[in-house]
PDB file of C-alpha atoms in Angstrom:
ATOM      1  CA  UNK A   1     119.847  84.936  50.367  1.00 90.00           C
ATOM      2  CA  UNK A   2     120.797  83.621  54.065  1.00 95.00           C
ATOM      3  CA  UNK A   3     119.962  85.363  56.983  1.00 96.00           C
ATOM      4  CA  UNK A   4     122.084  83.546  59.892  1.00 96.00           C
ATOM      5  CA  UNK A   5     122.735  83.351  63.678  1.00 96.00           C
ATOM      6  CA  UNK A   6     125.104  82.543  66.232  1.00 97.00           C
ATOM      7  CA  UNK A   7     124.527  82.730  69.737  1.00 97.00           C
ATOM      8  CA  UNK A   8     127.331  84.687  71.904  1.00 97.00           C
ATOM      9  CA  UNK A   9     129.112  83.667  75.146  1.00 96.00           C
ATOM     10  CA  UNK A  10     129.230  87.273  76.469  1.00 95.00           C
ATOM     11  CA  UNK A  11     131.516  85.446  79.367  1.00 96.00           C
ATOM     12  CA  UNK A  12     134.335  84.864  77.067  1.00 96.00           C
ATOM     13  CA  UNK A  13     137.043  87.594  76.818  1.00 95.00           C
ATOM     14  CA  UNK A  14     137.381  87.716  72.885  1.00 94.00           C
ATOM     15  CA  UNK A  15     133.659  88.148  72.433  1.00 95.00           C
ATOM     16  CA  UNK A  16     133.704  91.275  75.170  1.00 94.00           C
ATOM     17  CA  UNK A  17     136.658  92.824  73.132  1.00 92.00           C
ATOM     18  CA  UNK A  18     134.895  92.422  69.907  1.00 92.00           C
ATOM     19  CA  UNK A  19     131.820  93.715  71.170  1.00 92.00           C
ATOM     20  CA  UNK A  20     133.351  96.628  71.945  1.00 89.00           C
ATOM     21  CA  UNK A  21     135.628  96.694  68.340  1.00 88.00           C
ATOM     22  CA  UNK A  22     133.504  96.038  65.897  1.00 89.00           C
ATOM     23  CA  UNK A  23     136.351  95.796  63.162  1.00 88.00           C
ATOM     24  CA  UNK A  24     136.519  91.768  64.939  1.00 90.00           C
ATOM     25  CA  UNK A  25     133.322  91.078  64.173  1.00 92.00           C
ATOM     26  CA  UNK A  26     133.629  92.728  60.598  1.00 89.00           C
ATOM     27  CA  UNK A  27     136.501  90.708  59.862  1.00 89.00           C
ATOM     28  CA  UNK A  28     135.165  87.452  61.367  1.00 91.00           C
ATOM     29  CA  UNK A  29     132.245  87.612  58.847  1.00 93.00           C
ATOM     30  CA  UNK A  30     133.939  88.300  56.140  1.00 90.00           C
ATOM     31  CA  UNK A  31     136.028  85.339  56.955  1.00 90.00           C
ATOM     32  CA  UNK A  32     133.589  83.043  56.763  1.00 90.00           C
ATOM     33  CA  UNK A  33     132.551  83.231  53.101  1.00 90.00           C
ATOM     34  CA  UNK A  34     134.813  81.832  50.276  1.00 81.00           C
ATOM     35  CA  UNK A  35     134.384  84.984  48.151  1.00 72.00           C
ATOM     36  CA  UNK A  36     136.179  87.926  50.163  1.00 66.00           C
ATOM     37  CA  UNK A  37     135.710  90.973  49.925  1.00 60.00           C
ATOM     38  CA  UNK A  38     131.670  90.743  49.335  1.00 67.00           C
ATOM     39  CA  UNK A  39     130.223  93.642  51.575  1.00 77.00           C
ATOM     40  CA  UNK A  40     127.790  91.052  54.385  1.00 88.00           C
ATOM     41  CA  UNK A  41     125.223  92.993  56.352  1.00 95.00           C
ATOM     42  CA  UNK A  42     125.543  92.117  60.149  1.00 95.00           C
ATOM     43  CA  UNK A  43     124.541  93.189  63.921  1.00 96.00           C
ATOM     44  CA  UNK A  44     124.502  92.213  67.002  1.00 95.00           C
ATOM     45  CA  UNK A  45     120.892  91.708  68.592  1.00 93.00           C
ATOM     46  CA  UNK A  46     119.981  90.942  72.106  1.00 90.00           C
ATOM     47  CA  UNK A  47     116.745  88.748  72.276  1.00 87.00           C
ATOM     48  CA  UNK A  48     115.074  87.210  75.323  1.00 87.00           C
ATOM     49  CA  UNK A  49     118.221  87.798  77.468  1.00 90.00           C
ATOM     50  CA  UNK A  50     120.932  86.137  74.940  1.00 95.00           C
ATOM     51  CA  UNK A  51     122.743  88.148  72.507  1.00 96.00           C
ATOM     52  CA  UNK A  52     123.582  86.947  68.782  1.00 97.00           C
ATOM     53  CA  UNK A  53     125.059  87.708  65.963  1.00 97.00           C
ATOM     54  CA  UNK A  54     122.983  88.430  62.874  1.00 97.00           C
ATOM     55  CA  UNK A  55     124.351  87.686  59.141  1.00 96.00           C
ATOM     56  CA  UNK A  56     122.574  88.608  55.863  1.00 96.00           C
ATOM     57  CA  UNK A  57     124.482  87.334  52.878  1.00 93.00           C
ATOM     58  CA  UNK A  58     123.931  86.013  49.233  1.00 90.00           C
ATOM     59  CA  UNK A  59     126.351  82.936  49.972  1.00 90.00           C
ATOM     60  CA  UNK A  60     126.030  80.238  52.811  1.00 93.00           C
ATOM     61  CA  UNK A  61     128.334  80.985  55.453  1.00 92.00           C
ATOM     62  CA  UNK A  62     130.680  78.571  57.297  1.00 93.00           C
ATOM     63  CA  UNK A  63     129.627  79.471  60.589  1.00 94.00           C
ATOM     64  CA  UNK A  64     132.411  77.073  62.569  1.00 93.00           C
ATOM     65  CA  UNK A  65     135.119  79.485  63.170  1.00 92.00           C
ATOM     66  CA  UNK A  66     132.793  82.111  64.369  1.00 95.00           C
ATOM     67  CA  UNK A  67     130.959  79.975  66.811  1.00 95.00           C
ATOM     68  CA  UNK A  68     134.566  78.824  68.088  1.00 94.00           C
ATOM     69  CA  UNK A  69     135.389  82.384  68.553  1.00 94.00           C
ATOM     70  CA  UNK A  70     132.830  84.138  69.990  1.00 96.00           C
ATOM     71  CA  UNK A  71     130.262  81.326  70.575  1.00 96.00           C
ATOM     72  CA  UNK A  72     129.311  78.320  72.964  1.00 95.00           C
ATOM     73  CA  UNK A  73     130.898  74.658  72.320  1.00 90.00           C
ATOM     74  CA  UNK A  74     127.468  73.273  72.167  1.00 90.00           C
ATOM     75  CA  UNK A  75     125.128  75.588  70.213  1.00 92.00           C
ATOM     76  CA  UNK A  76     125.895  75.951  66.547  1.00 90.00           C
ATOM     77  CA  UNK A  77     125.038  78.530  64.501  1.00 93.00           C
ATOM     78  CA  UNK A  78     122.387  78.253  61.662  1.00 95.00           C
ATOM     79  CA  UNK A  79     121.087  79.845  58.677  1.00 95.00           C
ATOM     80  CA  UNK A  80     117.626  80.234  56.943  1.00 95.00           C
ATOM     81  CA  UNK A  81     116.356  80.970  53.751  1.00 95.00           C
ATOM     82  CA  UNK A  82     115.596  84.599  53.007  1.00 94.00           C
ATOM     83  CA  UNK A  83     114.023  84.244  50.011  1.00 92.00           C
ATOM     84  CA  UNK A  84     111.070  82.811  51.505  1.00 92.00           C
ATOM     85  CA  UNK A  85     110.590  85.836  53.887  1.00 94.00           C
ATOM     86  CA  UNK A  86     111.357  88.383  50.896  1.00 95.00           C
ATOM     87  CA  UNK A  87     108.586  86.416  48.630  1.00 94.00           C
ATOM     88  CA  UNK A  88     106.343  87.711  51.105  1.00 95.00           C
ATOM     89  CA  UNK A  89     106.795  91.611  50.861  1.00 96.00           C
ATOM     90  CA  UNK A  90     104.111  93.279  49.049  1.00 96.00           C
ATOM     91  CA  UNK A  91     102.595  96.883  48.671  1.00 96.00           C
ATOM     92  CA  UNK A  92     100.506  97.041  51.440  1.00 96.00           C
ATOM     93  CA  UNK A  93     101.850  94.562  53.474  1.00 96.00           C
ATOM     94  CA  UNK A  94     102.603  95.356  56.971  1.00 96.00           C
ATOM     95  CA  UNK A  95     105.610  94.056  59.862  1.00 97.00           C
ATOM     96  CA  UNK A  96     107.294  94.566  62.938  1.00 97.00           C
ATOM     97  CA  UNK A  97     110.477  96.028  62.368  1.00 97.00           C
ATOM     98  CA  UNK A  98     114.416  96.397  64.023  1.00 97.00           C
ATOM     99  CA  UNK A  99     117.353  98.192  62.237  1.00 97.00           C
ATOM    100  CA  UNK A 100     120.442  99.035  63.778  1.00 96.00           C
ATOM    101  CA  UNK A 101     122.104 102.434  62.127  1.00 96.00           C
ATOM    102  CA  UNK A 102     124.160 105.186  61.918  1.00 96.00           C
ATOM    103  CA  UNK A 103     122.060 107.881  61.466  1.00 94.00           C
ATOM    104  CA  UNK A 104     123.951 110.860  60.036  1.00 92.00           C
ATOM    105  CA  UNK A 105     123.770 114.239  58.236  1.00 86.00           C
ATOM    106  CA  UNK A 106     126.171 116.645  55.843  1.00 79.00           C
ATOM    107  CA  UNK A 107     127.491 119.693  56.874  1.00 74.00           C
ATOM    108  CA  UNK A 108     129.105 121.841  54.040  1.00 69.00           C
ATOM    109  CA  UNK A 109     130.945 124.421  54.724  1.00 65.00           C
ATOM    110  CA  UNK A 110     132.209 127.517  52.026  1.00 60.00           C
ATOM    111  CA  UNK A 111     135.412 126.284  50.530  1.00 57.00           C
ATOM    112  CA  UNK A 112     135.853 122.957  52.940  1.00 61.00           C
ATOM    113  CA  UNK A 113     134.992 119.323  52.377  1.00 60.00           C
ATOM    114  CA  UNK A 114     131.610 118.269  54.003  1.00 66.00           C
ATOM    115  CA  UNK A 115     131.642 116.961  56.951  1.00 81.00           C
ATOM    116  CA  UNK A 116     129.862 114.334  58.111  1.00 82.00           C
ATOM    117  CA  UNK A 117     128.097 114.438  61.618  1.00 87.00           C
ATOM    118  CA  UNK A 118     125.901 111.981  63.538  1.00 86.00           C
ATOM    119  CA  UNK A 119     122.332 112.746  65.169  1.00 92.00           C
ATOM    120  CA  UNK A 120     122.887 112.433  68.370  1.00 90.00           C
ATOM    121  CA  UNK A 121     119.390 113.626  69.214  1.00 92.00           C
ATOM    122  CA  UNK A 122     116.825 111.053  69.437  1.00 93.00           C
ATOM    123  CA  UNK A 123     113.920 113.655  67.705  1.00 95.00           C
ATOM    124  CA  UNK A 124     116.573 113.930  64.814  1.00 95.00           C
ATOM    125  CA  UNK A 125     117.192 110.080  64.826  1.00 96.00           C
ATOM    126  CA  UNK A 126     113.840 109.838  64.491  1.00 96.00           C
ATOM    127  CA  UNK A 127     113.617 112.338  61.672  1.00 96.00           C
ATOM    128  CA  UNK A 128     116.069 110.219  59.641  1.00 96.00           C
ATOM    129  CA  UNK A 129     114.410 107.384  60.195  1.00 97.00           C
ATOM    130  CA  UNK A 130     111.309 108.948  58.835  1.00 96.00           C
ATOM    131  CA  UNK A 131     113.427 110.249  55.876  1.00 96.00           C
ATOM    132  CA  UNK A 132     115.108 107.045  55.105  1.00 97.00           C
ATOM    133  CA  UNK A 133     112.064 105.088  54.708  1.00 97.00           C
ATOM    134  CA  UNK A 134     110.200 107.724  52.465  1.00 96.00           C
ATOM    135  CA  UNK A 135     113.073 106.931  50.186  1.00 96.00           C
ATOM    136  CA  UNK A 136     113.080 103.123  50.789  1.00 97.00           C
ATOM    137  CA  UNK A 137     109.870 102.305  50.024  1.00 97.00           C
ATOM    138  CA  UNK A 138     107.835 102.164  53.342  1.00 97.00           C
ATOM    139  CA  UNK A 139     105.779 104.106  55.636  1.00 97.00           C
ATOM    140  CA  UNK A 140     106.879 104.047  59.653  1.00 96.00           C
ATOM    141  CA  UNK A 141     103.741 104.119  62.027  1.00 96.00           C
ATOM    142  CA  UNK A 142     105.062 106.839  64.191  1.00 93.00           C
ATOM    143  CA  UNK A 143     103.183 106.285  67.446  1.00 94.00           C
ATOM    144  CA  UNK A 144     104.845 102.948  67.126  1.00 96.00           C
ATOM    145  CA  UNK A 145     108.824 103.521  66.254  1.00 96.00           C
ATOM    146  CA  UNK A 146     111.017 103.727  69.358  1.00 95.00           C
ATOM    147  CA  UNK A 147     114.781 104.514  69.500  1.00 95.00           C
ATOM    148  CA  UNK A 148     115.807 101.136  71.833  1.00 91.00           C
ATOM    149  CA  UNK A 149     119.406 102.228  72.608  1.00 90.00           C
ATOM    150  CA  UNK A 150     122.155 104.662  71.444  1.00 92.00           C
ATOM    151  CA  UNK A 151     126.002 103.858  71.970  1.00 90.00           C
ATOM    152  CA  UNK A 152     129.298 105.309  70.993  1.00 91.00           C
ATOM    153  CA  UNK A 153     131.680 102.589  69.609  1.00 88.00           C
ATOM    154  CA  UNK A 154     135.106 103.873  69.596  1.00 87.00           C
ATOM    155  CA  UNK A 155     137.821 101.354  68.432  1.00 86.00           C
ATOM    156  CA  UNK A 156     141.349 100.565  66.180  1.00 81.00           C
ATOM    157  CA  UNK A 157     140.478  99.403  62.104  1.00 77.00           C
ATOM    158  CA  UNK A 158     141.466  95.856  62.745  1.00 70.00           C
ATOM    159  CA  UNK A 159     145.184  96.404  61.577  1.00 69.00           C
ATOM    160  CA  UNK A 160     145.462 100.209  61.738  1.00 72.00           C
ATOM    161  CA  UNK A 161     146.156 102.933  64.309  1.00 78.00           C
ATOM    162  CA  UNK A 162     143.188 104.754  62.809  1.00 82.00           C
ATOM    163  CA  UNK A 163     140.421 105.070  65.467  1.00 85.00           C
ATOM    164  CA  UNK A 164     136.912 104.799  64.234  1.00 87.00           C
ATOM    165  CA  UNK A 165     134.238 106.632  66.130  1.00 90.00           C
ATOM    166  CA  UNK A 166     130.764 105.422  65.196  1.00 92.00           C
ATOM    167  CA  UNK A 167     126.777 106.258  66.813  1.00 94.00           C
ATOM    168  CA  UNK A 168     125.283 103.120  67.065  1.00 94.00           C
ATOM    169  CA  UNK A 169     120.902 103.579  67.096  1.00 96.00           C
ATOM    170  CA  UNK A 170     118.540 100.682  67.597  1.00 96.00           C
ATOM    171  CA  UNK A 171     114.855 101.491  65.933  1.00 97.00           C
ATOM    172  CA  UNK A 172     112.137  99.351  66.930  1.00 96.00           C
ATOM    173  CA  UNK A 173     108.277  99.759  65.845  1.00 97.00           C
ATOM    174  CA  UNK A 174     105.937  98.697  62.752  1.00 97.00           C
ATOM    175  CA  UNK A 175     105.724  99.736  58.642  1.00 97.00           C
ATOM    176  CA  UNK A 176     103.538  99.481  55.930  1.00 97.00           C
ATOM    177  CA  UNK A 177     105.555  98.892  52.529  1.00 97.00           C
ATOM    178  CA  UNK A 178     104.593 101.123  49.792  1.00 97.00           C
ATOM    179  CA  UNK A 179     107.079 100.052  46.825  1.00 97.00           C
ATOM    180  CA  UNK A 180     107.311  96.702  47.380  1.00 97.00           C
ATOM    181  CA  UNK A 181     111.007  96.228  44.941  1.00 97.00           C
ATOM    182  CA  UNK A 182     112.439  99.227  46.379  1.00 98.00           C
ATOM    183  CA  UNK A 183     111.592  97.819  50.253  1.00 98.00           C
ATOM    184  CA  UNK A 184     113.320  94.709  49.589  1.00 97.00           C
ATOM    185  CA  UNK A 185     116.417  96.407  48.382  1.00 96.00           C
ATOM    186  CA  UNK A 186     116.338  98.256  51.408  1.00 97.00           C
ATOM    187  CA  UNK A 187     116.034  94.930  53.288  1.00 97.00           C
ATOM    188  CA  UNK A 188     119.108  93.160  50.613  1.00 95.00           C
ATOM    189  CA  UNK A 189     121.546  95.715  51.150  1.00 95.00           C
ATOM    190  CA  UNK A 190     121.272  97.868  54.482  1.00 96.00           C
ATOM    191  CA  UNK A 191     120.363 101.487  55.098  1.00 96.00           C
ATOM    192  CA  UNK A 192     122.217 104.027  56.312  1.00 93.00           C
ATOM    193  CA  UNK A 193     126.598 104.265  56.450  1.00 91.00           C
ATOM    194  CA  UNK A 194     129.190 102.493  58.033  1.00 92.00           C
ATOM    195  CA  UNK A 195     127.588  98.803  56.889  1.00 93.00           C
ATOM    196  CA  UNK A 196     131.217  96.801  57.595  1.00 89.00           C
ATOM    197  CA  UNK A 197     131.046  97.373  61.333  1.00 91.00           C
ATOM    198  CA  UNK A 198     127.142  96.530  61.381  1.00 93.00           C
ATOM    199  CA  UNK A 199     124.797  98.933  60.971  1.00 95.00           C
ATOM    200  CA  UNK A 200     122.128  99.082  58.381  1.00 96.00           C
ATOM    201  CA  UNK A 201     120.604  95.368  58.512  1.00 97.00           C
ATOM    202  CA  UNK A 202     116.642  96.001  58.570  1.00 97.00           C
ATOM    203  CA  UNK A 203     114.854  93.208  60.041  1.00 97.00           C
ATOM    204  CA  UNK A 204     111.260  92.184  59.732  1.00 96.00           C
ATOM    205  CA  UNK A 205     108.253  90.013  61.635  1.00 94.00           C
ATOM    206  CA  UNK A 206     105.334  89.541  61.365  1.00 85.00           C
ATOM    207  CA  UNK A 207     104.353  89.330  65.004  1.00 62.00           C
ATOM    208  CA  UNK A 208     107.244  91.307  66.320  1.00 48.00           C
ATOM    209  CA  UNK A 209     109.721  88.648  66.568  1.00 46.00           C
TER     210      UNK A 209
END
């Protein structure tokens, strides 16, 4: 596994639009592996006044044509080994956490289709948080988790008149991991929906990096 970065140039035009369509983004990633179609976890993060773009994938990316897209001419992108991080998650273990997700419930209704609605309500955000990680393997510290920011992205599939209306929610605080296999999956392959235009990627630190 590969966790990766790129640093964005928030000053050039394509990045703003992209930021604000994820479906670029989505389709810039996917572009830079030589096996399409794989399903990469990704999200933007904003970290000591920069923003970047985060990649978690099974294959080494090419980083290039996103860096000449959305990044600066002198600052390439990199990638680390994830293994060496996930070696290190055990029961009992504790971390600083960030995930960016879409947190959502059903609604069934008598004789329709269920629906599927977002929480736009930080207490239930904070609920599904709390329910998510009961089933992922970890316990939240609750006077420590803190919804950082919750935006609408409204945008165009890349290629499609079809508009896509997502609830983006950044959670930020500190877990304890209980089932140490089931955690990693968790951190392997996202929580939550709507993955392709980046939501789910849970990040860890030790020291809240």
């Amino acid at each position: 596994m590969y966790l990766s970065r790129i640093q964005l140039d928030i000053s050039k035009r394509r990045t703003q639009l992209a930021l604000a369509s994820p479906s670029k983004f989505h389709g810039a990633v996917e572009e830079a592996f030589s096996q399409k179609q794989r399903r990469n976890l990704w999200r933007i993060d904003t970290l000591g006044g920069n923003t970047y773009l985060l990649i978690l994938s099974s294959e080494k990316p090419q980083l290039s044509n996103i860096t000449d897209q959305f990044g600066y001419e002198n600052i390439a992108g990199e990638s680390k080994n994830y293994g060496k991080l996930l070696s290190r998650v055990e029961k009992g273990s504790t971390w600083h956490f960030r995930l960016v997700a879409n947190p959502t419930r059903g609604i069934k209704k008598e004789g329709e289709r269920g629906k599927v609605t977002a929480h736009t309500a930080e207490k239930y955000q904070l609920e599904w948080l709390k329910l998510q990680s009961e089933k992922k393997g970890f316990y939240i510290f609750p006077d420590t988790v803190r919804v950082q920011g919750s935006n609408w992205k409204v945008f165009y599939k890349q290629g499609s008149k079809q508009k896509v209306r997502i609830l983006e929610v950044a959670f930020e605080g500190r877990l304890k991991v209980e089932d140490a296999d089931v955690f990693k999956d968790a951190l392997v392959n996202g929580i939550g929906r709507e993955k392709a235009y980046g939501m789910g990627l849970l990040t860890i630190a030790r020291n809240g990096g």
